[in-house]
Amino acid sequence: MSADLSPIDIAKFAAAKRASGFVEDGMRVGLGTGSTAAWLVKCLGERVQDEGLEITAVATSSQTAKQAQEVGIKVSSLNDVKWLDLTIDGADEYDDELNLIKGGGGALLQEKIVATASDRMIVIADSTKKVATLGAFPLPVEVLAFGMPTTQLLLEEMLNGLDVMGNKATPRMAGDALFVTDEGNHILDLHLGRIGNARQLALILNQVPGVVENGLFIDICDVIVTGYGDGTVETRDINSGETDTAQFLPEPVENVFRDAGV
């Protein structure tokens, strides 16, 4: 085991390695964005090289598309593929009902479109992402550049009447400039503390003018693959109710994904 890998890195690798086993030859696969998803792309690239695995991937960001192409994975667009067998992606938080907060990496719009255009969504995460109640992680909301300050005020006013602990919305920055998504939009991060009714909030957020999409993924995830620092992986299928465990430890490698984001 490489000394370069922290327990969190090992957990991310283990979850990605386990999830890569769900991918079968000929599948159309959505690939997520972030550091855990980057491990997945690496694992799938090894299967392409070692086993001759042939898949068509749809990436949820330009960053993931570039990495996938570099490891020999065929990348196409959702416009061409239209529907996917499987999407595998990370999460910033998930609860017992497999509701998610996503968008820490800024790709929530493409991630949600790709996930909902799939027969199944598998989420890969380290054990720190599991929470009793969503909301400690700031909830990303993708918004149009036009009227963004007004949208921010509308969101903060709307949150006052909902079952959340906070109502502060802050524009996401990239250095000294506003963060820009792949679609040319911006992101407001909502600092809620606790989300009492995630389903209600997801529906209401998208009614605010200027909001493109929010980072609450409700009733989308089918399977959660949770990695732990010792390489143990727990896989839970919410539809069948089945849970299994396994262990995956990485070969000594340089941790090239440390700066890839969450």
PDB file of C-alpha atoms in Angstrom:
ATOM      1  CA  MET A   1       0.000   0.000   0.000  1.00  0.00           C
ATOM      2  CA  SER A   2       1.425   3.346  -0.980  1.00  0.00           C
ATOM      3  CA  ALA A   3       2.441   5.719   1.798  1.00  0.00           C
ATOM      4  CA  ASP A   4       1.070   8.486  -0.439  1.00  0.00           C
ATOM      5  CA  LEU A   5      -2.505   7.279   0.138  1.00  0.00           C
ATOM      6  CA  SER A   6      -4.392   8.460   3.197  1.00  0.00           C
ATOM      7  CA  PRO A   7      -7.227   6.370   4.684  1.00  0.00           C
ATOM      8  CA  ILE A   8      -9.686   8.605   2.800  1.00  0.00           C
ATOM      9  CA  ASP A   9      -7.821   7.979  -0.467  1.00  0.00           C
ATOM     10  CA  ILE A  10      -7.892   4.226   0.166  1.00  0.00           C
ATOM     11  CA  ALA A  11     -11.617   4.401   0.901  1.00  0.00           C
ATOM     12  CA  LYS A  12     -12.259   6.242  -2.368  1.00  0.00           C
ATOM     13  CA  PHE A  13     -10.165   3.760  -4.316  1.00  0.00           C
ATOM     14  CA  ALA A  14     -11.900   0.772  -2.729  1.00  0.00           C
ATOM     15  CA  ALA A  15     -15.376   2.125  -3.524  1.00  0.00           C
ATOM     16  CA  ALA A  16     -14.347   2.901  -7.101  1.00  0.00           C
ATOM     17  CA  LYS A  17     -12.764  -0.518  -7.581  1.00  0.00           C
ATOM     18  CA  ARG A  18     -15.883  -2.292  -6.343  1.00  0.00           C
ATOM     19  CA  ALA A  19     -18.169  -0.177  -8.522  1.00  0.00           C
ATOM     20  CA  SER A  20     -16.055  -0.756 -11.614  1.00  0.00           C
ATOM     21  CA  GLY A  21     -17.069  -4.417 -11.350  1.00  0.00           C
ATOM     22  CA  PHE A  22     -20.670  -3.489 -12.179  1.00  0.00           C
ATOM     23  CA  VAL A  23     -19.600  -2.372 -15.657  1.00  0.00           C
ATOM     24  CA  GLU A  24     -20.017  -5.012 -18.369  1.00  0.00           C
ATOM     25  CA  ASP A  25     -18.741  -5.220 -21.911  1.00  0.00           C
ATOM     26  CA  GLY A  26     -20.836  -3.193 -24.360  1.00  0.00           C
ATOM     27  CA  MET A  27     -22.443  -0.986 -21.714  1.00  0.00           C
ATOM     28  CA  ARG A  28     -23.213   2.699 -22.083  1.00  0.00           C
ATOM     29  CA  VAL A  29     -21.897   4.224 -18.880  1.00  0.00           C
ATOM     30  CA  GLY A  30     -22.205   7.668 -17.317  1.00  0.00           C
ATOM     31  CA  LEU A  31     -19.014   8.769 -15.582  1.00  0.00           C
ATOM     32  CA  GLY A  32     -19.177  11.225 -12.706  1.00  0.00           C
ATOM     33  CA  THR A  33     -16.934  14.085 -11.663  1.00  0.00           C
ATOM     34  CA  GLY A  34     -14.665  14.471  -8.640  1.00  0.00           C
ATOM     35  CA  SER A  35     -11.847  12.654  -6.875  1.00  0.00           C
ATOM     36  CA  THR A  36     -13.747   9.403  -6.224  1.00  0.00           C
ATOM     37  CA  ALA A  37     -15.028   9.344  -9.795  1.00  0.00           C
ATOM     38  CA  ALA A  38     -11.454   9.918 -10.970  1.00  0.00           C
ATOM     39  CA  TRP A  39     -10.450   6.681  -9.228  1.00  0.00           C
ATOM     40  CA  LEU A  40     -13.321   4.963 -11.041  1.00  0.00           C
ATOM     41  CA  VAL A  41     -12.093   6.171 -14.425  1.00  0.00           C
ATOM     42  CA  LYS A  42      -8.620   4.871 -13.591  1.00  0.00           C
ATOM     43  CA  CYS A  43     -10.028   1.457 -12.611  1.00  0.00           C
ATOM     44  CA  LEU A  44     -12.100   1.250 -15.791  1.00  0.00           C
ATOM     45  CA  GLY A  45      -9.109   2.308 -17.871  1.00  0.00           C
ATOM     46  CA  GLU A  46      -7.145  -0.611 -16.410  1.00  0.00           C
ATOM     47  CA  ARG A  47      -9.952  -2.975 -17.412  1.00  0.00           C
ATOM     48  CA  VAL A  48      -9.913  -1.536 -20.938  1.00  0.00           C
ATOM     49  CA  GLN A  49      -6.177  -2.175 -21.178  1.00  0.00           C
ATOM     50  CA  ASP A  50      -6.021  -5.529 -19.353  1.00  0.00           C
ATOM     51  CA  GLU A  51      -9.319  -7.173 -20.320  1.00  0.00           C
ATOM     52  CA  GLY A  52     -10.211  -5.477 -23.574  1.00  0.00           C
ATOM     53  CA  LEU A  53     -13.347  -4.038 -21.970  1.00  0.00           C
ATOM     54  CA  GLU A  54     -15.351  -2.052 -24.517  1.00  0.00           C
ATOM     55  CA  ILE A  55     -17.787   0.553 -23.256  1.00  0.00           C
ATOM     56  CA  THR A  56     -19.178   3.860 -24.431  1.00  0.00           C
ATOM     57  CA  ALA A  57     -18.916   6.529 -21.760  1.00  0.00           C
ATOM     58  CA  VAL A  58     -20.785   9.783 -21.316  1.00  0.00           C
ATOM     59  CA  ALA A  59     -18.829  12.147 -19.070  1.00  0.00           C
ATOM     60  CA  THR A  60     -20.454  14.647 -16.721  1.00  0.00           C
ATOM     61  CA  SER A  61     -17.710  17.242 -17.184  1.00  0.00           C
ATOM     62  CA  SER A  62     -14.931  18.183 -19.562  1.00  0.00           C
ATOM     63  CA  GLN A  63     -12.452  17.169 -16.838  1.00  0.00           C
ATOM     64  CA  THR A  64     -13.815  13.605 -16.674  1.00  0.00           C
ATOM     65  CA  ALA A  65     -14.030  13.342 -20.457  1.00  0.00           C
ATOM     66  CA  LYS A  66     -10.364  14.251 -20.784  1.00  0.00           C
ATOM     67  CA  GLN A  67      -9.277  11.726 -18.169  1.00  0.00           C
ATOM     68  CA  ALA A  68     -11.394   8.950 -19.690  1.00  0.00           C
ATOM     69  CA  GLN A  69      -9.941   9.512 -23.157  1.00  0.00           C
ATOM     70  CA  GLU A  70      -6.431   9.477 -21.723  1.00  0.00           C
ATOM     71  CA  VAL A  71      -6.947   5.949 -20.317  1.00  0.00           C
ATOM     72  CA  GLY A  72      -8.471   4.587 -23.513  1.00  0.00           C
ATOM     73  CA  ILE A  73     -12.189   4.825 -22.757  1.00  0.00           C
ATOM     74  CA  LYS A  74     -14.419   5.734 -25.707  1.00  0.00           C
ATOM     75  CA  VAL A  75     -16.292   8.944 -24.866  1.00  0.00           C
ATOM     76  CA  SER A  76     -19.489  10.019 -26.581  1.00  0.00           C
ATOM     77  CA  SER A  77     -22.184  12.624 -25.896  1.00  0.00           C
ATOM     78  CA  LEU A  78     -25.573  12.044 -24.340  1.00  0.00           C
ATOM     79  CA  ASN A  79     -27.099  13.581 -27.451  1.00  0.00           C
ATOM     80  CA  ASP A  80     -25.703  10.676 -29.445  1.00  0.00           C
ATOM     81  CA  VAL A  81     -26.153   7.887 -26.891  1.00  0.00           C
ATOM     82  CA  LYS A  82     -29.546   9.130 -25.606  1.00  0.00           C
ATOM     83  CA  TRP A  83     -29.890   6.535 -22.814  1.00  0.00           C
ATOM     84  CA  LEU A  84     -27.437   4.783 -20.504  1.00  0.00           C
ATOM     85  CA  ASP A  85     -27.282   1.394 -18.827  1.00  0.00           C
ATOM     86  CA  LEU A  86     -25.535   2.719 -15.769  1.00  0.00           C
ATOM     87  CA  THR A  87     -24.131   5.882 -14.216  1.00  0.00           C
ATOM     88  CA  ILE A  88     -21.480   5.807 -11.502  1.00  0.00           C
ATOM     89  CA  ASP A  89     -20.764   9.026  -9.629  1.00  0.00           C
ATOM     90  CA  GLY A  90     -19.701  10.361  -6.257  1.00  0.00           C
ATOM     91  CA  ALA A  91     -21.647  12.377  -3.678  1.00  0.00           C
ATOM     92  CA  ASP A  92     -20.923  15.112  -1.172  1.00  0.00           C
ATOM     93  CA  GLU A  93     -23.466  13.707   1.295  1.00  0.00           C
ATOM     94  CA  TYR A  94     -25.951  10.845   1.383  1.00  0.00           C
ATOM     95  CA  ASP A  95     -28.556   9.745   3.913  1.00  0.00           C
ATOM     96  CA  ASP A  96     -30.171   6.411   4.807  1.00  0.00           C
ATOM     97  CA  GLU A  97     -32.753   6.788   2.029  1.00  0.00           C
ATOM     98  CA  LEU A  98     -29.925   7.371  -0.498  1.00  0.00           C
ATOM     99  CA  ASN A  99     -30.900  10.985  -1.061  1.00  0.00           C
ATOM    100  CA  LEU A 100     -27.823  12.938  -2.085  1.00  0.00           C
ATOM    101  CA  ILE A 101     -26.203  16.336  -2.124  1.00  0.00           C
ATOM    102  CA  LYS A 102     -24.010  16.697  -5.199  1.00  0.00           C
ATOM    103  CA  GLY A 103     -22.292  19.534  -7.000  1.00  0.00           C
ATOM    104  CA  GLY A 104     -19.225  20.211  -4.888  1.00  0.00           C
ATOM    105  CA  GLY A 105     -17.190  19.895  -8.057  1.00  0.00           C
ATOM    106  CA  GLY A 106     -19.497  22.240  -9.969  1.00  0.00           C
ATOM    107  CA  ALA A 107     -20.956  19.695 -12.422  1.00  0.00           C
ATOM    108  CA  LEU A 108     -24.362  19.094 -10.824  1.00  0.00           C
ATOM    109  CA  LEU A 109     -26.442  19.943 -13.918  1.00  0.00           C
ATOM    110  CA  GLN A 110     -24.751  17.468 -16.236  1.00  0.00           C
ATOM    111  CA  GLU A 111     -24.521  14.947 -13.387  1.00  0.00           C
ATOM    112  CA  LYS A 112     -28.278  15.060 -12.781  1.00  0.00           C
ATOM    113  CA  ILE A 113     -29.163  14.871 -16.460  1.00  0.00           C
ATOM    114  CA  VAL A 114     -26.863  11.895 -17.003  1.00  0.00           C
ATOM    115  CA  ALA A 115     -27.993  10.105 -13.839  1.00  0.00           C
ATOM    116  CA  THR A 116     -31.674  10.406 -14.702  1.00  0.00           C
ATOM    117  CA  ALA A 117     -30.991   9.180 -18.250  1.00  0.00           C
ATOM    118  CA  SER A 118     -29.746   5.844 -16.836  1.00  0.00           C
ATOM    119  CA  ASP A 119     -31.352   2.540 -15.936  1.00  0.00           C
ATOM    120  CA  ARG A 120     -29.381   2.586 -12.667  1.00  0.00           C
ATOM    121  CA  MET A 121     -27.274   5.022 -10.703  1.00  0.00           C
ATOM    122  CA  ILE A 122     -24.492   3.773  -8.447  1.00  0.00           C
ATOM    123  CA  VAL A 123     -22.957   6.223  -6.001  1.00  0.00           C
ATOM    124  CA  ILE A 124     -19.402   5.721  -4.757  1.00  0.00           C
ATOM    125  CA  ALA A 125     -18.275   7.502  -1.605  1.00  0.00           C
ATOM    126  CA  ASP A 126     -16.016   7.270   1.389  1.00  0.00           C
ATOM    127  CA  SER A 127     -17.692   6.698   4.748  1.00  0.00           C
ATOM    128  CA  THR A 128     -17.420  10.361   5.805  1.00  0.00           C
ATOM    129  CA  LYS A 129     -20.144  11.254   3.274  1.00  0.00           C
ATOM    130  CA  LYS A 130     -22.847   9.324   5.152  1.00  0.00           C
ATOM    131  CA  VAL A 131     -25.052  11.584   7.315  1.00  0.00           C
ATOM    132  CA  ALA A 132     -28.205  11.205   9.372  1.00  0.00           C
ATOM    133  CA  THR A 133     -29.683  14.371   7.843  1.00  0.00           C
ATOM    134  CA  LEU A 134     -28.562  16.224   4.729  1.00  0.00           C
ATOM    135  CA  GLY A 135     -27.426  19.824   4.935  1.00  0.00           C
ATOM    136  CA  ALA A 136     -24.067  20.163   6.642  1.00  0.00           C
ATOM    137  CA  PHE A 137     -22.435  20.309   3.205  1.00  0.00           C
ATOM    138  CA  PRO A 138     -23.420  23.538   1.398  1.00  0.00           C
ATOM    139  CA  LEU A 139     -26.126  22.797  -1.168  1.00  0.00           C
ATOM    140  CA  PRO A 140     -25.061  23.911  -4.661  1.00  0.00           C
ATOM    141  CA  VAL A 141     -27.633  25.615  -6.878  1.00  0.00           C
ATOM    142  CA  GLU A 142     -26.751  26.375 -10.497  1.00  0.00           C
ATOM    143  CA  VAL A 143     -28.103  29.753 -11.584  1.00  0.00           C
ATOM    144  CA  LEU A 144     -28.095  31.968 -14.653  1.00  0.00           C
ATOM    145  CA  ALA A 145     -25.628  34.839 -14.759  1.00  0.00           C
ATOM    146  CA  PHE A 146     -28.472  37.212 -15.687  1.00  0.00           C
ATOM    147  CA  GLY A 147     -30.023  38.597 -12.518  1.00  0.00           C
ATOM    148  CA  MET A 148     -27.874  36.451 -10.236  1.00  0.00           C
ATOM    149  CA  PRO A 149     -27.947  38.911  -7.273  1.00  0.00           C
ATOM    150  CA  THR A 150     -31.747  38.960  -7.515  1.00  0.00           C
ATOM    151  CA  THR A 151     -31.873  35.169  -7.643  1.00  0.00           C
ATOM    152  CA  GLN A 152     -29.689  35.077  -4.533  1.00  0.00           C
ATOM    153  CA  LEU A 153     -32.092  37.380  -2.660  1.00  0.00           C
ATOM    154  CA  LEU A 154     -35.113  35.353  -3.779  1.00  0.00           C
ATOM    155  CA  LEU A 155     -33.490  32.131  -2.593  1.00  0.00           C
ATOM    156  CA  GLU A 156     -32.592  33.551   0.816  1.00  0.00           C
ATOM    157  CA  GLU A 157     -36.126  34.913   1.269  1.00  0.00           C
ATOM    158  CA  MET A 158     -37.681  31.599   0.223  1.00  0.00           C
ATOM    159  CA  LEU A 159     -35.498  29.637   2.653  1.00  0.00           C
ATOM    160  CA  ASN A 160     -36.879  31.632   5.604  1.00  0.00           C
ATOM    161  CA  GLY A 161     -40.132  29.712   5.368  1.00  0.00           C
ATOM    162  CA  LEU A 162     -38.661  26.207   5.067  1.00  0.00           C
ATOM    163  CA  ASP A 163     -37.419  23.563   7.488  1.00  0.00           C
ATOM    164  CA  VAL A 164     -33.721  24.463   7.338  1.00  0.00           C
ATOM    165  CA  MET A 165     -31.324  25.895   9.925  1.00  0.00           C
ATOM    166  CA  GLY A 166     -29.754  28.619   7.770  1.00  0.00           C
ATOM    167  CA  ASN A 167     -30.617  30.740   4.750  1.00  0.00           C
ATOM    168  CA  LYS A 168     -27.297  32.212   3.614  1.00  0.00           C
ATOM    169  CA  ALA A 169     -26.447  31.887  -0.083  1.00  0.00           C
ATOM    170  CA  THR A 170     -22.926  32.679  -1.292  1.00  0.00           C
ATOM    171  CA  PRO A 171     -21.645  32.857  -4.873  1.00  0.00           C
ATOM    172  CA  ARG A 172     -19.004  30.220  -5.575  1.00  0.00           C
ATOM    173  CA  MET A 173     -15.685  31.724  -6.567  1.00  0.00           C
ATOM    174  CA  ALA A 174     -12.727  30.525  -8.603  1.00  0.00           C
ATOM    175  CA  GLY A 175      -9.959  32.725  -7.297  1.00  0.00           C
ATOM    176  CA  ASP A 176     -11.083  36.325  -7.683  1.00  0.00           C
ATOM    177  CA  ALA A 177     -13.751  35.528 -10.301  1.00  0.00           C
ATOM    178  CA  LEU A 178     -17.125  33.843 -10.169  1.00  0.00           C
ATOM    179  CA  PHE A 179     -16.990  30.102 -10.791  1.00  0.00           C
ATOM    180  CA  VAL A 180     -18.325  29.230 -14.255  1.00  0.00           C
ATOM    181  CA  THR A 181     -19.875  25.840 -14.989  1.00  0.00           C
ATOM    182  CA  ASP A 182     -19.406  23.911 -18.237  1.00  0.00           C
ATOM    183  CA  GLU A 183     -22.759  25.391 -19.339  1.00  0.00           C
ATOM    184  CA  GLY A 184     -21.625  28.962 -18.646  1.00  0.00           C
ATOM    185  CA  ASN A 185     -23.703  29.401 -15.501  1.00  0.00           C
ATOM    186  CA  HIS A 186     -22.747  30.242 -11.904  1.00  0.00           C
ATOM    187  CA  ILE A 187     -23.309  28.447  -8.595  1.00  0.00           C
ATOM    188  CA  LEU A 188     -24.801  29.698  -5.359  1.00  0.00           C
ATOM    189  CA  ASP A 189     -23.925  27.574  -2.334  1.00  0.00           C
ATOM    190  CA  LEU A 190     -26.717  27.451   0.244  1.00  0.00           C
ATOM    191  CA  HIS A 191     -25.490  27.141   3.839  1.00  0.00           C
ATOM    192  CA  LEU A 192     -28.449  25.369   5.389  1.00  0.00           C
ATOM    193  CA  GLY A 193     -26.957  23.387   8.262  1.00  0.00           C
ATOM    194  CA  ARG A 194     -29.827  20.906   8.198  1.00  0.00           C
ATOM    195  CA  ILE A 195     -32.463  20.063   5.580  1.00  0.00           C
ATOM    196  CA  GLY A 196     -35.652  18.878   7.267  1.00  0.00           C
ATOM    197  CA  ASN A 197     -37.531  17.977   4.068  1.00  0.00           C
ATOM    198  CA  ALA A 198     -35.167  17.404   1.157  1.00  0.00           C
ATOM    199  CA  ARG A 199     -37.908  16.386  -1.281  1.00  0.00           C
ATOM    200  CA  GLN A 200     -39.891  19.563  -0.656  1.00  0.00           C
ATOM    201  CA  LEU A 201     -36.816  21.758  -0.895  1.00  0.00           C
ATOM    202  CA  ALA A 202     -35.722  20.213  -4.198  1.00  0.00           C
ATOM    203  CA  LEU A 203     -39.098  20.984  -5.748  1.00  0.00           C
ATOM    204  CA  ILE A 204     -39.320  24.544  -4.412  1.00  0.00           C
ATOM    205  CA  LEU A 205     -35.785  25.561  -5.376  1.00  0.00           C
ATOM    206  CA  ASN A 206     -36.415  24.946  -9.060  1.00  0.00           C
ATOM    207  CA  GLN A 207     -39.442  27.268  -8.978  1.00  0.00           C
ATOM    208  CA  VAL A 208     -37.245  30.304  -8.247  1.00  0.00           C
ATOM    209  CA  PRO A 209     -36.634  32.353 -11.416  1.00  0.00           C
ATOM    210  CA  GLY A 210     -32.993  32.176 -12.430  1.00  0.00           C
ATOM    211  CA  VAL A 211     -32.403  28.731 -10.922  1.00  0.00           C
ATOM    212  CA  VAL A 212     -31.292  26.168 -13.497  1.00  0.00           C
ATOM    213  CA  GLU A 213     -30.976  23.127 -11.216  1.00  0.00           C
ATOM    214  CA  ASN A 214     -30.183  22.200  -7.629  1.00  0.00           C
ATOM    215  CA  GLY A 215     -27.813  19.652  -6.113  1.00  0.00           C
ATOM    216  CA  LEU A 216     -30.416  17.545  -4.301  1.00  0.00           C
ATOM    217  CA  PHE A 217     -30.659  14.120  -5.942  1.00  0.00           C
ATOM    218  CA  ILE A 218     -33.892  12.545  -4.699  1.00  0.00           C
ATOM    219  CA  ASP A 219     -35.008   9.012  -5.705  1.00  0.00           C
ATOM    220  CA  ILE A 220     -32.203   8.767  -8.265  1.00  0.00           C
ATOM    221  CA  CYS A 221     -29.578   6.608  -6.543  1.00  0.00           C
ATOM    222  CA  ASP A 222     -30.150   2.826  -6.644  1.00  0.00           C
ATOM    223  CA  VAL A 223     -26.923   1.515  -5.111  1.00  0.00           C
ATOM    224  CA  ILE A 224     -24.457   3.064  -2.670  1.00  0.00           C
ATOM    225  CA  VAL A 225     -20.901   1.736  -2.510  1.00  0.00           C
ATOM    226  CA  THR A 226     -19.192   3.012   0.636  1.00  0.00           C
ATOM    227  CA  GLY A 227     -15.441   2.713   1.108  1.00  0.00           C
ATOM    228  CA  TYR A 228     -13.582   2.675   4.424  1.00  0.00           C
ATOM    229  CA  GLY A 229     -10.005   3.533   5.313  1.00  0.00           C
ATOM    230  CA  ASP A 230      -8.928  -0.106   5.653  1.00  0.00           C
ATOM    231  CA  GLY A 231     -10.096  -0.941   2.120  1.00  0.00           C
ATOM    232  CA  THR A 232     -13.394  -2.471   3.238  1.00  0.00           C
ATOM    233  CA  VAL A 233     -16.359  -1.741   0.972  1.00  0.00           C
ATOM    234  CA  GLU A 234     -20.049  -1.973   1.802  1.00  0.00           C
ATOM    235  CA  THR A 235     -22.476  -2.186  -1.118  1.00  0.00           C
ATOM    236  CA  ARG A 236     -26.157  -1.503  -0.458  1.00  0.00           C
ATOM    237  CA  ASP A 237     -28.934  -1.889  -3.032  1.00  0.00           C
ATOM    238  CA  ILE A 238     -31.932   0.166  -1.941  1.00  0.00           C
ATOM    239  CA  ASN A 239     -34.286  -1.678  -4.309  1.00  0.00           C
ATOM    240  CA  SER A 240     -33.479  -5.237  -3.254  1.00  0.00           C
ATOM    241  CA  GLY A 241     -32.483  -4.360   0.295  1.00  0.00           C
ATOM    242  CA  GLU A 242     -29.339  -6.459  -0.056  1.00  0.00           C
ATOM    243  CA  THR A 243     -25.992  -5.448   1.461  1.00  0.00           C
ATOM    244  CA  ASP A 244     -22.599  -7.086   0.961  1.00  0.00           C
ATOM    245  CA  THR A 245     -19.036  -6.378   1.970  1.00  0.00           C
ATOM    246  CA  ALA A 246     -15.644  -6.902   0.344  1.00  0.00           C
ATOM    247  CA  GLN A 247     -12.131  -5.488   0.549  1.00  0.00           C
ATOM    248  CA  PHE A 248      -9.957  -3.826  -2.070  1.00  0.00           C
ATOM    249  CA  LEU A 249      -6.492  -2.435  -1.442  1.00  0.00           C
ATOM    250  CA  PRO A 250      -4.561  -0.417  -4.038  1.00  0.00           C
ATOM    251  CA  GLU A 251      -1.204  -1.364  -5.447  1.00  0.00           C
ATOM    252  CA  PRO A 252       1.572   1.134  -4.617  1.00  0.00           C
ATOM    253  CA  VAL A 253       0.715   4.107  -6.837  1.00  0.00           C
ATOM    254  CA  GLU A 254       1.173   7.830  -6.827  1.00  0.00           C
ATOM    255  CA  ASN A 255      -2.015   9.580  -5.739  1.00  0.00           C
ATOM    256  CA  VAL A 256      -2.583  11.668  -8.859  1.00  0.00           C
ATOM    257  CA  PHE A 257      -6.183  12.524  -7.884  1.00  0.00           C
ATOM    258  CA  ARG A 258      -5.561  14.343  -4.629  1.00  0.00           C
ATOM    259  CA  ASP A 259      -6.390  17.716  -6.201  1.00  0.00           C
ATOM    260  CA  ALA A 260      -9.325  16.519  -8.297  1.00  0.00           C
ATOM    261  CA  GLY A 261     -11.980  17.813  -5.904  1.00  0.00           C
ATOM    262  CA  VAL A 262     -14.710  16.027  -3.993  1.00  0.00           C
TER     263      VAL A 262
END
